[in-house]
Amino acid sequence: MHSFRWLTIAILAALLAACSGGAPQETVVVIPQGASIAKAGEILEKAGAVSASSFRNEARFFASDDPIKPGEYKIEKGMDAGDILALFQSGKTIQRLVMIPEGMPSIMVWDRLMAEKRLTGEIPVPPEGSILPDSYAFTTGESRAAVVKRMQAAMDKAFNELWAKRTPRTAAKDRNEAITLASIVEKETGVPAERRTVAGVYTNRLAVGMKLQADPTIIYPLTKGKPLGRRILRSEIQAVNDYNTYSMIGLPKGPIANPGKASIAAVLDPEPTDYLFFVAKGDGGHIFARTLSEHNANVQKWYQLRRERGEME
């Protein structure tokens, strides 16, 4: 009796192998959430990988009871129904990446996620400063809400680790202040080596009650952090709102972007310095000064350089 059973299985296996062959070429398929074996077989047949019947028979007679997992899969040339079923059961999906650069405001994070057609579902704009800039893997068909949740969990984890290492020099009394100041530092300098120095300048200004006078805080209430595309108007410099640090003393009410770990670390351990001023020097970096007279001289040098470049009259 047993020998007859095994003979039957062997014959079925031979027939299955003969019928299914292997995938004629590399192809990509997406298995949706909750898809049955029959549905997965239909998807495979439509893609030209293997026949639906061979896939169903493989699952019926030879496969383990493990469920197939949703996601996007790459079917290699020559894979038969059994190979493909094992792949679906393993959950080894194609990993796509969405990259969030340091200093990207949340409205642009939202734009990027909504433009990714492989993701699904609607999401609101995430709270500013809640996203950790990084590259995040996702699978086709995954919800945007799930990706945002991972981004925010990464920020929570990173912040908690950095907050535990903060020094007495930091001006930040809580998470909101730390992320807010870090977002300003992030937008003010693109030079990694300057972050702690810029953080030190702002820390000093906060300590003595000086206005931070950070240009990105003028722009944020106008565009939610997107590029302004023109020069800042005098009326905008003088505008009174919850963000403009030219018209207020202290920090804005909240972040103006999503800062990276390095900028958060910088404001939690700012450089011990007596600088109070800095001005851009045209190459992405800045010149720092201790006194207003030094700063004014540096500004004049920068204006002269811009005149020589034809950028100013």
PDB file of C-alpha atoms in Angstrom:
ATOM      1  CA  MET A   1       0.000   0.000   0.000  1.00  0.00           C
ATOM      2  CA  HIS A   2       2.776   2.395   0.934  1.00  0.00           C
ATOM      3  CA  SER A   3       4.721   1.570  -2.208  1.00  0.00           C
ATOM      4  CA  PHE A   4       1.640   2.345  -4.311  1.00  0.00           C
ATOM      5  CA  ARG A   5       1.259   5.723  -2.560  1.00  0.00           C
ATOM      6  CA  TRP A   6       4.865   6.677  -3.182  1.00  0.00           C
ATOM      7  CA  LEU A   7       4.597   5.488  -6.780  1.00  0.00           C
ATOM      8  CA  THR A   8       1.575   7.740  -7.231  1.00  0.00           C
ATOM      9  CA  ILE A   9       3.435  10.682  -5.770  1.00  0.00           C
ATOM     10  CA  ALA A  10       6.437   9.999  -7.979  1.00  0.00           C
ATOM     11  CA  ILE A  11       4.220   9.869 -11.067  1.00  0.00           C
ATOM     12  CA  LEU A  12       2.515  13.153 -10.075  1.00  0.00           C
ATOM     13  CA  ALA A  13       5.873  14.768  -9.483  1.00  0.00           C
ATOM     14  CA  ALA A  14       7.098  13.663 -12.901  1.00  0.00           C
ATOM     15  CA  LEU A  15       3.943  14.914 -14.564  1.00  0.00           C
ATOM     16  CA  LEU A  16       4.154  18.208 -12.684  1.00  0.00           C
ATOM     17  CA  ALA A  17       7.749  18.734 -13.671  1.00  0.00           C
ATOM     18  CA  ALA A  18       6.974  17.895 -17.284  1.00  0.00           C
ATOM     19  CA  CYS A  19       4.016  20.276 -17.377  1.00  0.00           C
ATOM     20  CA  SER A  20       5.504  23.185 -15.509  1.00  0.00           C
ATOM     21  CA  GLY A  21       9.019  23.351 -16.908  1.00  0.00           C
ATOM     22  CA  GLY A  22      10.714  26.467 -15.631  1.00  0.00           C
ATOM     23  CA  ALA A  23      10.119  30.199 -15.959  1.00  0.00           C
ATOM     24  CA  PRO A  24      11.195  31.092 -19.513  1.00  0.00           C
ATOM     25  CA  GLN A  25      12.657  34.420 -18.426  1.00  0.00           C
ATOM     26  CA  GLU A  26      13.220  36.632 -15.424  1.00  0.00           C
ATOM     27  CA  THR A  27      10.053  38.424 -14.393  1.00  0.00           C
ATOM     28  CA  VAL A  28       8.617  40.348 -11.452  1.00  0.00           C
ATOM     29  CA  VAL A  29       5.223  39.650  -9.877  1.00  0.00           C
ATOM     30  CA  VAL A  30       3.297  41.259  -7.039  1.00  0.00           C
ATOM     31  CA  ILE A  31       1.331  39.034  -4.662  1.00  0.00           C
ATOM     32  CA  PRO A  32      -1.327  41.111  -2.869  1.00  0.00           C
ATOM     33  CA  GLN A  33      -2.232  40.821   0.786  1.00  0.00           C
ATOM     34  CA  GLY A  34      -4.569  37.882   1.403  1.00  0.00           C
ATOM     35  CA  ALA A  35      -3.973  36.263  -2.005  1.00  0.00           C
ATOM     36  CA  SER A  36      -4.850  32.558  -2.194  1.00  0.00           C
ATOM     37  CA  ILE A  37      -2.758  29.855  -3.887  1.00  0.00           C
ATOM     38  CA  ALA A  38      -5.204  29.957  -6.792  1.00  0.00           C
ATOM     39  CA  LYS A  39      -4.878  33.760  -7.107  1.00  0.00           C
ATOM     40  CA  ALA A  40      -1.075  33.556  -6.974  1.00  0.00           C
ATOM     41  CA  GLY A  41      -1.194  30.904  -9.698  1.00  0.00           C
ATOM     42  CA  GLU A  42      -3.290  33.187 -11.902  1.00  0.00           C
ATOM     43  CA  ILE A  43      -0.800  36.014 -11.388  1.00  0.00           C
ATOM     44  CA  LEU A  44       2.102  33.720 -12.326  1.00  0.00           C
ATOM     45  CA  GLU A  45       0.361  32.430 -15.436  1.00  0.00           C
ATOM     46  CA  LYS A  46      -0.547  35.949 -16.573  1.00  0.00           C
ATOM     47  CA  ALA A  47       3.107  36.953 -16.117  1.00  0.00           C
ATOM     48  CA  GLY A  48       4.210  33.991 -18.231  1.00  0.00           C
ATOM     49  CA  ALA A  49       6.232  32.381 -15.442  1.00  0.00           C
ATOM     50  CA  VAL A  50       4.493  29.010 -14.842  1.00  0.00           C
ATOM     51  CA  SER A  51       0.972  27.713 -15.405  1.00  0.00           C
ATOM     52  CA  ALA A  52      -1.640  28.248 -12.733  1.00  0.00           C
ATOM     53  CA  SER A  53      -2.419  24.534 -12.612  1.00  0.00           C
ATOM     54  CA  SER A  54       1.195  23.487 -12.007  1.00  0.00           C
ATOM     55  CA  PHE A  55       1.488  26.019  -9.188  1.00  0.00           C
ATOM     56  CA  ARG A  56      -1.734  24.812  -7.570  1.00  0.00           C
ATOM     57  CA  ASN A  57      -0.684  21.168  -7.892  1.00  0.00           C
ATOM     58  CA  GLU A  58       2.727  21.897  -6.375  1.00  0.00           C
ATOM     59  CA  ALA A  59       1.036  23.539  -3.404  1.00  0.00           C
ATOM     60  CA  ARG A  60      -1.539  20.786  -3.072  1.00  0.00           C
ATOM     61  CA  PHE A  61       0.730  17.753  -3.217  1.00  0.00           C
ATOM     62  CA  PHE A  62       4.250  18.758  -2.224  1.00  0.00           C
ATOM     63  CA  ALA A  63       4.413  22.045  -0.349  1.00  0.00           C
ATOM     64  CA  SER A  64       4.596  22.697   3.375  1.00  0.00           C
ATOM     65  CA  ASP A  65       1.646  24.290   5.118  1.00  0.00           C
ATOM     66  CA  ASP A  66       3.439  27.645   5.366  1.00  0.00           C
ATOM     67  CA  PRO A  67       1.326  30.470   3.931  1.00  0.00           C
ATOM     68  CA  ILE A  68       2.476  32.555   0.990  1.00  0.00           C
ATOM     69  CA  LYS A  69       3.453  36.091   1.920  1.00  0.00           C
ATOM     70  CA  PRO A  70       2.453  39.254   0.076  1.00  0.00           C
ATOM     71  CA  GLY A  71       4.956  41.461  -1.700  1.00  0.00           C
ATOM     72  CA  GLU A  72       6.941  41.943  -4.877  1.00  0.00           C
ATOM     73  CA  TYR A  73       9.028  38.965  -6.008  1.00  0.00           C
ATOM     74  CA  LYS A  74      11.645  38.435  -8.694  1.00  0.00           C
ATOM     75  CA  ILE A  75      11.152  35.124 -10.522  1.00  0.00           C
ATOM     76  CA  GLU A  76      14.492  33.965 -11.893  1.00  0.00           C
ATOM     77  CA  LYS A  77      14.690  32.279 -15.286  1.00  0.00           C
ATOM     78  CA  GLY A  78      14.365  28.499 -14.896  1.00  0.00           C
ATOM     79  CA  MET A  79      12.555  28.521 -11.542  1.00  0.00           C
ATOM     80  CA  ASP A  80       9.813  25.876 -11.477  1.00  0.00           C
ATOM     81  CA  ALA A  81       6.524  25.930  -9.577  1.00  0.00           C
ATOM     82  CA  GLY A  82       8.124  24.436  -6.465  1.00  0.00           C
ATOM     83  CA  ASP A  83      10.927  26.996  -6.447  1.00  0.00           C
ATOM     84  CA  ILE A  84       8.452  29.826  -6.837  1.00  0.00           C
ATOM     85  CA  LEU A  85       6.174  28.529  -4.098  1.00  0.00           C
ATOM     86  CA  ALA A  86       9.149  28.250  -1.734  1.00  0.00           C
ATOM     87  CA  LEU A  87      10.095  31.835  -2.623  1.00  0.00           C
ATOM     88  CA  PHE A  88       6.591  33.092  -1.839  1.00  0.00           C
ATOM     89  CA  GLN A  89       6.592  31.215   1.455  1.00  0.00           C
ATOM     90  CA  SER A  90      10.006  32.640   2.407  1.00  0.00           C
ATOM     91  CA  GLY A  91       8.845  36.249   2.073  1.00  0.00           C
ATOM     92  CA  LYS A  92      12.106  37.236   0.330  1.00  0.00           C
ATOM     93  CA  THR A  93      10.564  40.152  -1.507  1.00  0.00           C
ATOM     94  CA  ILE A  94      12.261  42.779  -3.644  1.00  0.00           C
ATOM     95  CA  GLN A  95      13.315  45.648  -1.403  1.00  0.00           C
ATOM     96  CA  ARG A  96      12.720  49.113  -2.840  1.00  0.00           C
ATOM     97  CA  LEU A  97      14.204  52.218  -1.213  1.00  0.00           C
ATOM     98  CA  VAL A  98      12.859  55.672  -0.509  1.00  0.00           C
ATOM     99  CA  MET A  99      15.528  58.169   0.521  1.00  0.00           C
ATOM    100  CA  ILE A 100      14.843  61.098   2.857  1.00  0.00           C
ATOM    101  CA  PRO A 101      17.795  63.522   2.923  1.00  0.00           C
ATOM    102  CA  GLU A 102      18.810  65.458   6.011  1.00  0.00           C
ATOM    103  CA  GLY A 103      16.882  68.687   6.373  1.00  0.00           C
ATOM    104  CA  MET A 104      13.934  67.695   4.172  1.00  0.00           C
ATOM    105  CA  PRO A 105      10.745  69.306   5.490  1.00  0.00           C
ATOM    106  CA  SER A 106       7.738  67.090   6.106  1.00  0.00           C
ATOM    107  CA  ILE A 107       5.715  68.524   3.222  1.00  0.00           C
ATOM    108  CA  MET A 108       8.427  67.291   0.857  1.00  0.00           C
ATOM    109  CA  VAL A 109       8.578  63.904   2.624  1.00  0.00           C
ATOM    110  CA  TRP A 110       4.839  63.699   1.952  1.00  0.00           C
ATOM    111  CA  ASP A 111       5.369  64.674  -1.690  1.00  0.00           C
ATOM    112  CA  ARG A 112       8.010  61.972  -2.106  1.00  0.00           C
ATOM    113  CA  LEU A 113       5.893  59.232  -0.541  1.00  0.00           C
ATOM    114  CA  MET A 114       2.777  60.182  -2.482  1.00  0.00           C
ATOM    115  CA  ALA A 115       4.781  60.170  -5.736  1.00  0.00           C
ATOM    116  CA  GLU A 116       5.967  56.598  -5.072  1.00  0.00           C
ATOM    117  CA  LYS A 117       3.389  54.632  -7.061  1.00  0.00           C
ATOM    118  CA  ARG A 118       4.447  51.300  -5.557  1.00  0.00           C
ATOM    119  CA  LEU A 119       3.079  52.404  -2.182  1.00  0.00           C
ATOM    120  CA  THR A 120      -0.597  52.479  -1.288  1.00  0.00           C
ATOM    121  CA  GLY A 121      -3.005  54.552   0.774  1.00  0.00           C
ATOM    122  CA  GLU A 122      -3.412  58.181   1.742  1.00  0.00           C
ATOM    123  CA  ILE A 123      -1.449  59.838   4.563  1.00  0.00           C
ATOM    124  CA  PRO A 124      -1.466  63.279   6.183  1.00  0.00           C
ATOM    125  CA  VAL A 125       1.685  65.374   6.191  1.00  0.00           C
ATOM    126  CA  PRO A 126       3.776  63.982   9.078  1.00  0.00           C
ATOM    127  CA  PRO A 127       4.451  66.326  12.008  1.00  0.00           C
ATOM    128  CA  GLU A 128       7.557  68.401  11.314  1.00  0.00           C
ATOM    129  CA  GLY A 129      10.681  66.920  12.871  1.00  0.00           C
ATOM    130  CA  SER A 130       9.137  63.484  13.436  1.00  0.00           C
ATOM    131  CA  ILE A 131      10.952  61.752  10.543  1.00  0.00           C
ATOM    132  CA  LEU A 132      14.543  60.530  10.746  1.00  0.00           C
ATOM    133  CA  PRO A 133      16.323  61.221   7.437  1.00  0.00           C
ATOM    134  CA  ASP A 134      17.645  57.936   6.023  1.00  0.00           C
ATOM    135  CA  SER A 135      17.006  55.380   3.262  1.00  0.00           C
ATOM    136  CA  TYR A 136      14.043  53.123   3.997  1.00  0.00           C
ATOM    137  CA  ALA A 137      13.249  49.786   2.382  1.00  0.00           C
ATOM    138  CA  PHE A 138       9.679  49.007   1.384  1.00  0.00           C
ATOM    139  CA  THR A 139       7.868  46.440  -0.721  1.00  0.00           C
ATOM    140  CA  THR A 140       5.458  47.101  -3.552  1.00  0.00           C
ATOM    141  CA  GLY A 141       1.914  47.308  -2.250  1.00  0.00           C
ATOM    142  CA  GLU A 142       2.960  48.371   1.252  1.00  0.00           C
ATOM    143  CA  SER A 143       1.029  51.252   2.781  1.00  0.00           C
ATOM    144  CA  ARG A 144       2.528  54.712   3.036  1.00  0.00           C
ATOM    145  CA  ALA A 145       1.325  54.838   6.627  1.00  0.00           C
ATOM    146  CA  ALA A 146       3.481  51.799   7.461  1.00  0.00           C
ATOM    147  CA  VAL A 147       6.561  53.451   5.937  1.00  0.00           C
ATOM    148  CA  VAL A 148       5.943  56.689   7.869  1.00  0.00           C
ATOM    149  CA  LYS A 149       5.556  54.657  11.053  1.00  0.00           C
ATOM    150  CA  ARG A 150       9.016  53.132  10.505  1.00  0.00           C
ATOM    151  CA  MET A 151      10.521  56.559   9.811  1.00  0.00           C
ATOM    152  CA  GLN A 152       9.049  57.966  13.005  1.00  0.00           C
ATOM    153  CA  ALA A 153      10.094  54.949  15.070  1.00  0.00           C
ATOM    154  CA  ALA A 154      13.638  55.449  13.765  1.00  0.00           C
ATOM    155  CA  MET A 155      13.557  59.098  14.882  1.00  0.00           C
ATOM    156  CA  ASP A 156      12.227  58.130  18.322  1.00  0.00           C
ATOM    157  CA  LYS A 157      15.009  55.590  18.766  1.00  0.00           C
ATOM    158  CA  ALA A 158      17.776  57.889  17.505  1.00  0.00           C
ATOM    159  CA  PHE A 159      16.617  60.845  19.588  1.00  0.00           C
ATOM    160  CA  ASN A 160      16.333  58.839  22.792  1.00  0.00           C
ATOM    161  CA  GLU A 161      19.853  57.499  22.345  1.00  0.00           C
ATOM    162  CA  LEU A 162      21.271  60.983  21.671  1.00  0.00           C
ATOM    163  CA  TRP A 163      19.284  62.669  24.446  1.00  0.00           C
ATOM    164  CA  ALA A 164      20.778  60.221  26.942  1.00  0.00           C
ATOM    165  CA  LYS A 165      24.241  61.502  25.948  1.00  0.00           C
ATOM    166  CA  ARG A 166      23.461  65.240  26.082  1.00  0.00           C
ATOM    167  CA  THR A 167      25.917  67.550  27.838  1.00  0.00           C
ATOM    168  CA  PRO A 168      25.221  70.428  30.243  1.00  0.00           C
ATOM    169  CA  ARG A 169      26.126  72.870  27.452  1.00  0.00           C
ATOM    170  CA  THR A 170      22.962  72.169  25.476  1.00  0.00           C
ATOM    171  CA  ALA A 171      20.314  74.877  25.440  1.00  0.00           C
ATOM    172  CA  ALA A 172      17.558  72.343  24.802  1.00  0.00           C
ATOM    173  CA  LYS A 173      15.303  71.619  27.745  1.00  0.00           C
ATOM    174  CA  ASP A 174      13.158  69.000  25.989  1.00  0.00           C
ATOM    175  CA  ARG A 175      12.709  67.088  22.749  1.00  0.00           C
ATOM    176  CA  ASN A 176      10.821  69.846  20.934  1.00  0.00           C
ATOM    177  CA  GLU A 177      13.544  72.398  21.654  1.00  0.00           C
ATOM    178  CA  ALA A 178      16.294  69.966  20.654  1.00  0.00           C
ATOM    179  CA  ILE A 179      14.671  69.002  17.348  1.00  0.00           C
ATOM    180  CA  THR A 180      13.737  72.630  16.628  1.00  0.00           C
ATOM    181  CA  LEU A 181      17.277  73.919  17.135  1.00  0.00           C
ATOM    182  CA  ALA A 182      18.731  70.939  15.255  1.00  0.00           C
ATOM    183  CA  SER A 183      16.460  71.692  12.290  1.00  0.00           C
ATOM    184  CA  ILE A 184      17.817  75.253  12.171  1.00  0.00           C
ATOM    185  CA  VAL A 185      21.408  74.023  12.335  1.00  0.00           C
ATOM    186  CA  GLU A 186      20.616  71.517   9.575  1.00  0.00           C
ATOM    187  CA  LYS A 187      19.283  74.234   7.283  1.00  0.00           C
ATOM    188  CA  GLU A 188      22.038  76.729   8.062  1.00  0.00           C
ATOM    189  CA  THR A 189      25.090  74.662   7.156  1.00  0.00           C
ATOM    190  CA  GLY A 190      25.835  71.923   4.685  1.00  0.00           C
ATOM    191  CA  VAL A 191      29.346  71.392   6.063  1.00  0.00           C
ATOM    192  CA  PRO A 192      29.426  68.492   8.544  1.00  0.00           C
ATOM    193  CA  ALA A 193      32.455  69.873  10.389  1.00  0.00           C
ATOM    194  CA  GLU A 194      30.576  73.120  11.126  1.00  0.00           C
ATOM    195  CA  ARG A 195      27.492  71.676  12.778  1.00  0.00           C
ATOM    196  CA  ARG A 196      28.770  71.810  16.374  1.00  0.00           C
ATOM    197  CA  THR A 197      30.186  75.311  15.811  1.00  0.00           C
ATOM    198  CA  VAL A 198      26.904  76.627  14.403  1.00  0.00           C
ATOM    199  CA  ALA A 199      25.098  74.920  17.284  1.00  0.00           C
ATOM    200  CA  GLY A 200      27.540  76.651  19.638  1.00  0.00           C
ATOM    201  CA  VAL A 201      26.754  80.066  18.138  1.00  0.00           C
ATOM    202  CA  TYR A 202      23.017  79.593  18.571  1.00  0.00           C
ATOM    203  CA  THR A 203      23.486  78.207  22.062  1.00  0.00           C
ATOM    204  CA  ASN A 204      25.459  81.349  22.980  1.00  0.00           C
ATOM    205  CA  ARG A 205      22.801  83.612  21.481  1.00  0.00           C
ATOM    206  CA  LEU A 206      20.047  81.892  23.414  1.00  0.00           C
ATOM    207  CA  ALA A 207      22.076  82.224  26.603  1.00  0.00           C
ATOM    208  CA  VAL A 208      22.452  86.012  26.284  1.00  0.00           C
ATOM    209  CA  GLY A 209      18.989  86.728  24.884  1.00  0.00           C
ATOM    210  CA  MET A 210      20.041  87.560  21.309  1.00  0.00           C
ATOM    211  CA  LYS A 211      17.787  86.871  18.365  1.00  0.00           C
ATOM    212  CA  LEU A 212      18.871  83.804  16.391  1.00  0.00           C
ATOM    213  CA  GLN A 213      18.246  85.560  13.043  1.00  0.00           C
ATOM    214  CA  ALA A 214      18.203  82.373  11.005  1.00  0.00           C
ATOM    215  CA  ASP A 215      16.977  82.958   7.437  1.00  0.00           C
ATOM    216  CA  PRO A 216      15.298  79.526   7.105  1.00  0.00           C
ATOM    217  CA  THR A 217      12.907  80.498   9.911  1.00  0.00           C
ATOM    218  CA  ILE A 218      11.655  83.371   7.735  1.00  0.00           C
ATOM    219  CA  ILE A 219      10.981  81.024   4.839  1.00  0.00           C
ATOM    220  CA  TYR A 220       9.273  78.198   6.740  1.00  0.00           C
ATOM    221  CA  PRO A 221       5.923  79.916   7.446  1.00  0.00           C
ATOM    222  CA  LEU A 222       5.793  81.010   3.797  1.00  0.00           C
ATOM    223  CA  THR A 223       6.445  77.650   2.104  1.00  0.00           C
ATOM    224  CA  LYS A 224       6.440  75.001   4.883  1.00  0.00           C
ATOM    225  CA  GLY A 225      10.112  74.515   4.090  1.00  0.00           C
ATOM    226  CA  LYS A 226      10.024  74.274   0.304  1.00  0.00           C
ATOM    227  CA  PRO A 227      12.513  76.506  -1.565  1.00  0.00           C
ATOM    228  CA  LEU A 228      11.338  80.115  -1.753  1.00  0.00           C
ATOM    229  CA  GLY A 229      12.744  80.592  -5.262  1.00  0.00           C
ATOM    230  CA  ARG A 230      13.527  84.276  -4.768  1.00  0.00           C
ATOM    231  CA  ARG A 231      15.137  86.707  -2.367  1.00  0.00           C
ATOM    232  CA  ILE A 232      13.524  87.261   1.005  1.00  0.00           C
ATOM    233  CA  LEU A 233      11.531  90.510   1.148  1.00  0.00           C
ATOM    234  CA  ARG A 234      12.099  93.104   3.840  1.00  0.00           C
ATOM    235  CA  SER A 235       8.473  92.753   4.906  1.00  0.00           C
ATOM    236  CA  GLU A 236       9.075  89.016   5.396  1.00  0.00           C
ATOM    237  CA  ILE A 237      12.156  89.683   7.531  1.00  0.00           C
ATOM    238  CA  GLN A 238      10.050  91.934   9.741  1.00  0.00           C
ATOM    239  CA  ALA A 239       7.025  89.601   9.862  1.00  0.00           C
ATOM    240  CA  VAL A 240       5.890  88.566  13.322  1.00  0.00           C
ATOM    241  CA  ASN A 241       4.856  84.923  13.625  1.00  0.00           C
ATOM    242  CA  ASP A 242       5.698  81.764  15.558  1.00  0.00           C
ATOM    243  CA  TYR A 243       8.810  80.968  13.473  1.00  0.00           C
ATOM    244  CA  ASN A 244      10.607  84.116  12.345  1.00  0.00           C
ATOM    245  CA  THR A 245      13.698  84.434  14.544  1.00  0.00           C
ATOM    246  CA  TYR A 246      14.407  87.920  13.170  1.00  0.00           C
ATOM    247  CA  SER A 247      11.337  89.247  14.990  1.00  0.00           C
ATOM    248  CA  MET A 248      11.472  87.149  18.154  1.00  0.00           C
ATOM    249  CA  ILE A 249      13.907  86.121  20.861  1.00  0.00           C
ATOM    250  CA  GLY A 250      14.270  82.418  21.465  1.00  0.00           C
ATOM    251  CA  LEU A 251      13.347  79.344  19.476  1.00  0.00           C
ATOM    252  CA  PRO A 252      10.453  78.968  17.037  1.00  0.00           C
ATOM    253  CA  LYS A 253       7.442  77.041  18.296  1.00  0.00           C
ATOM    254  CA  GLY A 254       8.578  73.902  16.496  1.00  0.00           C
ATOM    255  CA  PRO A 255      10.982  72.400  13.932  1.00  0.00           C
ATOM    256  CA  ILE A 256      11.340  73.793  10.415  1.00  0.00           C
ATOM    257  CA  ALA A 257      12.599  70.519   8.883  1.00  0.00           C
ATOM    258  CA  ASN A 258      13.541  66.944   9.741  1.00  0.00           C
ATOM    259  CA  PRO A 259      17.115  67.082  11.074  1.00  0.00           C
ATOM    260  CA  GLY A 260      19.573  64.213  10.832  1.00  0.00           C
ATOM    261  CA  LYS A 261      21.306  62.532  13.731  1.00  0.00           C
ATOM    262  CA  ALA A 262      24.477  64.618  13.349  1.00  0.00           C
ATOM    263  CA  SER A 263      22.621  67.917  13.765  1.00  0.00           C
ATOM    264  CA  ILE A 264      20.676  66.607  16.750  1.00  0.00           C
ATOM    265  CA  ALA A 265      23.939  65.436  18.313  1.00  0.00           C
ATOM    266  CA  ALA A 266      25.454  68.880  17.630  1.00  0.00           C
ATOM    267  CA  VAL A 267      22.801  70.806  19.564  1.00  0.00           C
ATOM    268  CA  LEU A 268      22.931  68.310  22.428  1.00  0.00           C
ATOM    269  CA  ASP A 269      26.712  68.735  22.618  1.00  0.00           C
ATOM    270  CA  PRO A 270      27.494  72.126  21.051  1.00  0.00           C
ATOM    271  CA  GLU A 271      31.061  73.287  20.569  1.00  0.00           C
ATOM    272  CA  PRO A 272      32.274  75.341  23.532  1.00  0.00           C
ATOM    273  CA  THR A 273      33.009  78.641  21.808  1.00  0.00           C
ATOM    274  CA  ASP A 274      32.553  82.362  22.292  1.00  0.00           C
ATOM    275  CA  TYR A 275      31.373  82.971  18.718  1.00  0.00           C
ATOM    276  CA  LEU A 276      28.137  84.930  18.371  1.00  0.00           C
ATOM    277  CA  PHE A 277      28.064  85.569  14.618  1.00  0.00           C
ATOM    278  CA  PHE A 278      28.665  83.825  11.321  1.00  0.00           C
ATOM    279  CA  VAL A 279      28.271  84.645   7.649  1.00  0.00           C
ATOM    280  CA  ALA A 280      28.380  82.465   4.547  1.00  0.00           C
ATOM    281  CA  LYS A 281      31.630  82.576   2.599  1.00  0.00           C
ATOM    282  CA  GLY A 282      30.285  81.325  -0.697  1.00  0.00           C
ATOM    283  CA  ASP A 283      31.430  77.720  -0.700  1.00  0.00           C
ATOM    284  CA  GLY A 284      28.823  76.248   1.643  1.00  0.00           C
ATOM    285  CA  GLY A 285      30.861  77.108   4.718  1.00  0.00           C
ATOM    286  CA  HIS A 286      30.876  80.099   7.061  1.00  0.00           C
ATOM    287  CA  ILE A 287      33.204  82.613   8.702  1.00  0.00           C
ATOM    288  CA  PHE A 288      32.659  82.956  12.446  1.00  0.00           C
ATOM    289  CA  ALA A 289      33.136  86.028  14.615  1.00  0.00           C
ATOM    290  CA  ARG A 290      33.091  86.915  18.303  1.00  0.00           C
ATOM    291  CA  THR A 291      32.153  90.584  18.030  1.00  0.00           C
ATOM    292  CA  LEU A 292      29.816  92.621  15.867  1.00  0.00           C
ATOM    293  CA  SER A 293      32.713  94.615  14.402  1.00  0.00           C
ATOM    294  CA  GLU A 294      34.473  91.403  13.336  1.00  0.00           C
ATOM    295  CA  HIS A 295      31.233  90.137  11.871  1.00  0.00           C
ATOM    296  CA  ASN A 296      30.586  93.349   9.929  1.00  0.00           C
ATOM    297  CA  ALA A 297      34.077  93.152   8.437  1.00  0.00           C
ATOM    298  CA  ASN A 298      33.413  89.566   7.373  1.00  0.00           C
ATOM    299  CA  VAL A 299      30.104  90.607   5.810  1.00  0.00           C
ATOM    300  CA  GLN A 300      31.837  93.339   3.803  1.00  0.00           C
ATOM    301  CA  LYS A 301      34.394  90.807   2.535  1.00  0.00           C
ATOM    302  CA  TRP A 302      31.546  88.557   1.422  1.00  0.00           C
ATOM    303  CA  TYR A 303      29.773  91.445  -0.332  1.00  0.00           C
ATOM    304  CA  GLN A 304      32.992  92.360  -2.125  1.00  0.00           C
ATOM    305  CA  LEU A 305      33.449  88.765  -3.263  1.00  0.00           C
ATOM    306  CA  ARG A 306      29.890  88.724  -4.615  1.00  0.00           C
ATOM    307  CA  ARG A 307      30.479  92.014  -6.469  1.00  0.00           C
ATOM    308  CA  GLU A 308      33.588  90.530  -8.062  1.00  0.00           C
ATOM    309  CA  ARG A 309      31.503  87.560  -9.186  1.00  0.00           C
ATOM    310  CA  GLY A 310      28.879  89.891 -10.651  1.00  0.00           C
ATOM    311  CA  GLU A 311      26.263  88.736  -8.160  1.00  0.00           C
ATOM    312  CA  MET A 312      25.825  92.227  -6.686  1.00  0.00           C
ATOM    313  CA  GLU A 313      26.108  95.757  -8.069  1.00  0.00           C
TER     314      GLU A 313
END
